[in-house]
Short mmCIF file of C-alpha atoms in Angstrom, two decimals:
data_model
loop_
_atom_site.label_atom_id
_atom_site.label_comp_id
_atom_site.label_asym_id
_atom_site.label_seq_id
_atom_site.Cartn_x
_atom_site.Cartn_y
_atom_site.Cartn_z
CA UNK Q 1 -11.84 17.11 19.22
CA UNK Q 2 -15.00 15.23 18.23
CA UNK Q 3 -18.11 17.22 19.14
CA UNK Q 4 -20.25 14.16 19.74
CA UNK Q 5 -17.95 12.86 22.47
CA UNK Q 6 -18.01 16.04 24.55
CA UNK Q 7 -20.39 17.22 27.29
CA UNK Q 8 -21.69 20.71 26.61
CA UNK Q 9 -19.88 22.49 29.48
CA UNK Q 10 -16.58 21.13 28.15
CA UNK Q 11 -17.11 22.76 24.75
CA UNK Q 12 -17.27 26.31 26.14
CA UNK Q 13 -13.54 26.88 26.04
CA UNK Q 14 -13.30 25.73 22.41
CA UNK Q 15 -16.00 28.09 21.22
CA UNK Q 16 -14.43 30.94 23.19
CA UNK Q 17 -11.00 30.48 21.63
CA UNK Q 18 -11.49 28.86 18.21
CA UNK Q 19 -13.60 29.69 15.16
CA UNK Q 20 -13.02 26.69 12.85
CA UNK Q 21 -15.07 23.50 12.48
CA UNK Q 22 -14.59 20.44 10.26
CA UNK Q 23 -17.76 18.88 8.82
CA UNK Q 24 -17.26 15.46 7.19
CA UNK Q 25 -19.63 14.58 4.35
CA UNK Q 26 -19.93 11.72 1.92
CA UNK Q 27 -22.59 9.42 0.57
CA UNK Q 28 -24.20 6.04 1.02
CA UNK Q 29 -24.16 4.67 -2.50
CA UNK Q 30 -22.92 1.78 -4.60
CA UNK Q 31 -19.18 1.47 -5.05
CA UNK Q 32 -19.13 -1.63 -7.19
CA UNK Q 33 -19.20 -5.28 -6.19
CA UNK Q 34 -16.14 -4.98 -3.94
CA UNK Q 35 -16.59 -1.89 -1.74
CA UNK Q 36 -19.16 -0.96 0.91
CA UNK Q 37 -21.85 1.61 0.24
CA UNK Q 38 -20.39 3.60 3.12
CA UNK Q 39 -17.10 4.14 1.24
CA UNK Q 40 -17.34 7.91 0.80
CA UNK Q 41 -18.50 8.81 4.28
CA UNK Q 42 -16.03 6.42 5.91
CA UNK Q 43 -13.18 8.17 4.08
CA UNK Q 44 -14.47 11.65 4.90
CA UNK Q 45 -14.88 10.86 8.59
CA UNK Q 46 -11.45 9.24 8.79
CA UNK Q 47 -9.78 12.38 7.46
CA UNK Q 48 -11.82 14.72 9.64
CA UNK Q 49 -11.14 12.72 12.81
CA UNK Q 50 -7.44 12.31 12.03
CA UNK Q 51 -6.89 16.00 11.41
CA UNK Q 52 -9.07 17.03 14.35
CA UNK Q 53 -6.87 14.83 16.55
CA UNK Q 54 -3.69 16.30 15.09
CA UNK Q 55 -4.74 19.95 15.26
CA UNK Q 56 -7.30 20.16 18.07
CA UNK Q 57 -9.93 21.65 15.77
CA UNK Q 58 -13.55 20.61 16.16
CA UNK Q 59 -14.97 17.73 14.12
CA UNK Q 60 -18.76 17.46 13.85
CA UNK Q 61 -20.79 14.30 13.26
CA UNK Q 62 -20.72 13.03 9.69
CA UNK Q 63 -23.36 13.70 7.03
CA UNK Q 64 -23.66 10.21 5.55
CA UNK Q 65 -26.22 10.66 2.75
CA UNK Q 66 -25.58 13.10 -0.08
CA UNK Q 67 -26.52 13.89 -3.68
CA UNK Q 68 -26.36 10.39 -5.17
CA UNK Q 69 -29.43 10.07 -7.35
CA UNK Q 70 -27.18 9.27 -10.31
CA UNK Q 71 -26.42 5.90 -8.65
CA UNK Q 72 -30.06 5.06 -7.94
CA UNK Q 73 -30.22 2.04 -10.28
CA UNK Q 74 -27.95 0.08 -7.93
CA UNK Q 75 -29.35 -1.70 -4.86
CA UNK Q 76 -29.14 0.19 -1.58
CA UNK Q 77 -28.04 3.58 -2.86
CA UNK Q 78 -29.49 6.37 -0.73
CA UNK Q 79 -29.82 9.98 -1.77
CA UNK Q 80 -31.55 13.27 -1.10
CA UNK Q 81 -32.57 15.79 -3.72
CA UNK Q 82 -30.03 18.59 -4.29
CA UNK Q 83 -32.18 21.43 -2.83
CA UNK Q 84 -32.80 19.37 0.32
CA UNK Q 85 -29.08 18.64 0.67
CA UNK Q 86 -28.16 22.30 0.23
CA UNK Q 87 -30.79 23.44 2.73
CA UNK Q 88 -29.65 20.87 5.31
CA UNK Q 89 -25.95 21.70 5.00
CA UNK Q 90 -26.63 25.43 5.13
CA UNK Q 91 -28.86 25.06 8.19
CA UNK Q 92 -26.25 22.92 9.95
CA UNK Q 93 -23.54 25.47 9.17
CA UNK Q 94 -25.65 28.36 10.43
CA UNK Q 95 -26.19 26.33 13.60
CA UNK Q 96 -22.40 26.20 14.08
CA UNK Q 97 -22.17 29.97 13.65
CA UNK Q 98 -24.61 30.41 16.55
CA UNK Q 99 -21.86 28.95 18.76
CA UNK Q 100 -19.20 31.30 17.39
CA UNK Q 101 -17.83 29.34 14.42
CA UNK Q 102 -17.19 31.59 11.43
CA UNK Q 103 -15.17 29.29 9.16
CA UNK Q 104 -15.98 25.72 8.12
CA UNK Q 105 -14.26 23.08 6.04
CA UNK Q 106 -16.58 20.57 4.41
CA UNK Q 107 -14.45 17.41 4.44
CA UNK Q 108 -16.06 15.90 1.40
CA UNK Q 109 -15.40 12.52 -0.23
CA UNK Q 110 -18.22 12.44 -2.80
CA UNK Q 111 -17.99 14.25 -6.13
CA UNK Q 112 -21.75 14.63 -6.42
CA UNK Q 113 -21.77 16.94 -3.39
CA UNK Q 114 -19.21 19.41 -4.75
CA UNK Q 115 -21.32 21.95 -6.68
CA UNK Q 116 -23.91 22.05 -3.90
CA UNK Q 117 -21.33 22.65 -1.19
CA UNK Q 118 -19.84 25.42 -3.30
CA UNK Q 119 -23.26 27.03 -3.66
CA UNK Q 120 -23.89 26.87 0.08
CA UNK Q 121 -20.47 28.31 0.81
CA UNK Q 122 -21.02 31.17 -1.61
CA UNK Q 123 -24.34 32.08 0.03
CA UNK Q 124 -22.86 32.04 3.53
CA UNK Q 125 -19.96 34.21 2.40
CA UNK Q 126 -22.20 36.65 0.54
CA UNK Q 127 -24.23 37.44 3.65
CA UNK Q 128 -21.00 37.47 5.72
CA UNK Q 129 -22.19 34.68 8.01
CA UNK Q 130 -19.25 32.32 7.54
CA UNK Q 131 -16.47 31.30 5.20
CA UNK Q 132 -17.15 27.68 4.25
CA UNK Q 133 -15.02 25.75 1.75
CA UNK Q 134 -15.01 22.21 0.38
CA UNK Q 135 -11.98 19.88 0.51
CA UNK Q 136 -11.53 16.55 -1.27
CA UNK Q 137 -8.64 14.34 -0.32
CA UNK Q 138 -7.68 13.13 -3.80
CA UNK Q 139 -7.65 16.64 -5.22
CA UNK Q 140 -5.06 17.63 -2.61
CA UNK Q 141 -2.55 15.03 -3.86
CA UNK Q 142 -3.19 14.56 -7.62
CA UNK Q 143 0.44 13.79 -8.48
CA UNK Q 144 0.64 10.98 -5.94
CA UNK Q 145 -2.64 9.48 -7.15
CA UNK Q 146 -1.34 9.50 -10.73
CA UNK Q 147 1.99 8.01 -9.67
CA UNK Q 148 0.39 5.14 -7.76
CA UNK Q 149 -2.30 4.09 -10.26
CA UNK Q 150 -2.28 3.76 -14.02
CA UNK Q 151 -6.11 3.68 -14.15
CA UNK Q 152 -7.33 5.46 -11.04
CA UNK Q 153 -11.03 5.45 -11.65
CA UNK Q 154 -12.53 7.78 -10.57
CA UNK Q 155 -15.55 6.06 -8.98
CA UNK Q 156 -14.89 2.85 -7.05
CA UNK Q 157 -11.47 2.65 -8.61
CA UNK Q 158 -8.14 1.68 -7.08
CA UNK Q 159 -7.65 4.91 -5.11
CA UNK Q 160 -10.91 4.45 -3.16
CA UNK Q 161 -10.29 0.70 -2.96
CA UNK Q 162 -6.82 1.24 -1.50
CA UNK Q 163 -8.18 3.78 0.96
CA UNK Q 164 -10.82 1.39 2.32
CA UNK Q 165 -8.32 -1.48 2.34
CA UNK Q 166 -6.23 0.69 4.66
CA UNK Q 167 -9.03 2.15 6.79
CA UNK Q 168 -11.60 -0.68 6.98
CA UNK Q 169 -10.03 -3.76 5.39
CA UNK Q 170 -12.74 -6.12 6.62
CA UNK Q 171 -15.31 -4.31 4.46
CA UNK Q 172 -13.46 -4.91 1.17
CA UNK Q 173 -14.31 -7.98 -0.92
CA UNK Q 174 -10.77 -8.65 -2.13
CA UNK Q 175 -11.97 -11.76 -3.96
CA UNK Q 176 -14.07 -9.51 -6.23
CA UNK Q 177 -11.38 -7.07 -7.37
CA UNK Q 178 -10.86 -8.82 -10.71
CA UNK Q 179 -14.61 -8.96 -11.23
CA UNK Q 180 -14.86 -5.23 -10.52
CA UNK Q 181 -12.14 -4.50 -13.05
CA UNK Q 182 -13.35 -6.88 -15.74
CA UNK Q 183 -17.05 -5.97 -15.61
CA UNK Q 184 -16.50 -2.21 -15.24
CA UNK Q 185 -14.75 0.21 -17.57
CA UNK Q 186 -11.11 1.29 -17.32
CA UNK Q 187 -11.59 5.06 -17.49
CA UNK Q 188 -13.92 7.92 -18.39
CA UNK Q 189 -12.88 7.90 -22.06
CA UNK Q 190 -13.69 4.21 -22.41
CA UNK Q 191 -17.19 4.86 -21.07
CA UNK Q 192 -17.86 6.93 -24.22
CA UNK Q 193 -20.24 9.21 -22.35
CA UNK Q 194 -18.92 12.33 -24.06
CA UNK Q 195 -19.89 12.72 -27.69
CA UNK Q 196 -18.83 15.68 -29.85
CA UNK Q 197 -18.20 17.75 -26.74
CA UNK Q 198 -21.50 16.90 -25.01
CA UNK Q 199 -21.93 14.90 -21.80
CA UNK Q 200 -24.61 12.48 -22.96
CA UNK Q 201 -24.82 10.54 -19.68
CA UNK Q 202 -26.76 11.32 -16.53
CA UNK Q 203 -26.39 8.21 -14.39
CA UNK Q 204 -23.48 5.95 -13.47
CA UNK Q 205 -25.35 3.07 -15.08
CA UNK Q 206 -25.16 4.89 -18.41
CA UNK Q 207 -21.38 4.50 -18.33
CA UNK Q 208 -20.59 1.32 -16.44
CA UNK Q 209 -22.55 -1.90 -15.91
CA UNK Q 210 -21.19 -2.61 -12.43
CA UNK Q 211 -21.01 1.03 -11.31
CA UNK Q 212 -17.23 1.52 -11.21
CA UNK Q 213 -14.22 2.50 -13.30
CA UNK Q 214 -10.49 1.76 -13.13
CA UNK Q 215 -8.30 -1.21 -12.27
CA UNK Q 216 -9.22 -2.22 -8.74
CA UNK Q 217 -6.56 -4.96 -8.68
CA UNK Q 218 -3.91 -2.23 -8.53
CA UNK Q 219 -5.02 -1.26 -5.00
CA UNK Q 220 -3.14 -2.25 -1.84
CA UNK Q 221 -3.43 -1.23 1.82
CA UNK Q 222 0.09 0.22 1.63
CA UNK Q 223 -0.97 2.52 -1.20
CA UNK Q 224 -3.97 3.51 0.88
CA UNK Q 225 -1.68 4.39 3.76
CA UNK Q 226 0.47 6.57 1.51
CA UNK Q 227 -2.61 8.38 0.21
CA UNK Q 228 -4.09 8.89 3.66
CA UNK Q 229 -0.91 10.24 5.21
CA UNK Q 230 -0.10 12.58 2.31
CA UNK Q 231 -3.63 13.98 2.07
CA UNK Q 232 -3.84 14.38 5.86
CA UNK Q 233 -0.71 16.51 5.77
CA UNK Q 234 -2.29 18.71 3.12
CA UNK Q 235 -5.47 18.99 5.14
CA UNK Q 236 -3.59 20.03 8.28
CA UNK Q 237 -1.93 22.82 6.32
CA UNK Q 238 -5.30 23.97 4.99
CA UNK Q 239 -6.74 24.10 8.52
CA UNK Q 240 -3.81 26.11 9.85
CA UNK Q 241 -3.98 28.52 6.92
CA UNK Q 242 -7.72 29.08 7.29
CA UNK Q 243 -7.58 29.50 11.07
CA UNK Q 244 -4.88 32.17 10.68
CA UNK Q 245 -6.83 34.38 8.26
CA UNK Q 246 -8.52 37.54 9.56
CA UNK Q 247 -12.23 36.97 8.96
CA UNK Q 248 -12.63 40.25 7.08
CA UNK Q 249 -10.05 39.08 4.53
CA UNK Q 250 -12.24 36.05 3.73
CA UNK Q 251 -15.32 38.14 2.84
CA UNK Q 252 -16.26 39.29 -0.67
CA UNK Q 253 -14.25 42.15 -2.08
CA UNK Q 254 -15.85 45.58 -2.42
CA UNK Q 255 -17.28 46.66 -5.75
CA UNK Q 256 -14.63 48.15 -8.02
#
């Protein structure tokens, strides 16, 4: 069920009988010369809508701009400062709890959002308002990602390329895949951003001239389909597990 499509009287039954909501989040940021800036939030929304359709759980509108200041050197990247992002996500989540939601899954497709979503979730759990957790599609199927791609990125690499080829093929510049590979870097080690145990980089531009890593020519729509279906199955199982938990079991443990 997509919240934005419903009239308010038709949502009453859901809020009376269910306590779980899915909140898709991503970014609007550079993904190399071949992918749209919407890549992350398109992927997040696709998963949230798919699983909402399969399970009947509520999907909210998508948060399309995230913590992306580390991509700011590239044209068109949009971002908000981390405290603003955390405050917005927390306020939105508390809004959901006013309707009776007490557990939330942040359907996240942007790595830069992760620590901030974790912080928000921890605060909401600590004051026993809600249990909110973050889910990333590729982290639910790491073996499949490794099996399909020799150099999988992470950013703007073949796994994200394959996903957008499958979901929104018309937005992919397939004629630029070789350019993306040849003017980027193959992997994190090749970027040489870690020296003597220290992360010496702050921005994507410190590591890669064109903003991306990996071998984008290894992506295909069929691989994207495999990724999407496998991760969707994992996400469905997470939803069913979370919905079945007694709320008190999700709260912080008592002091020893």
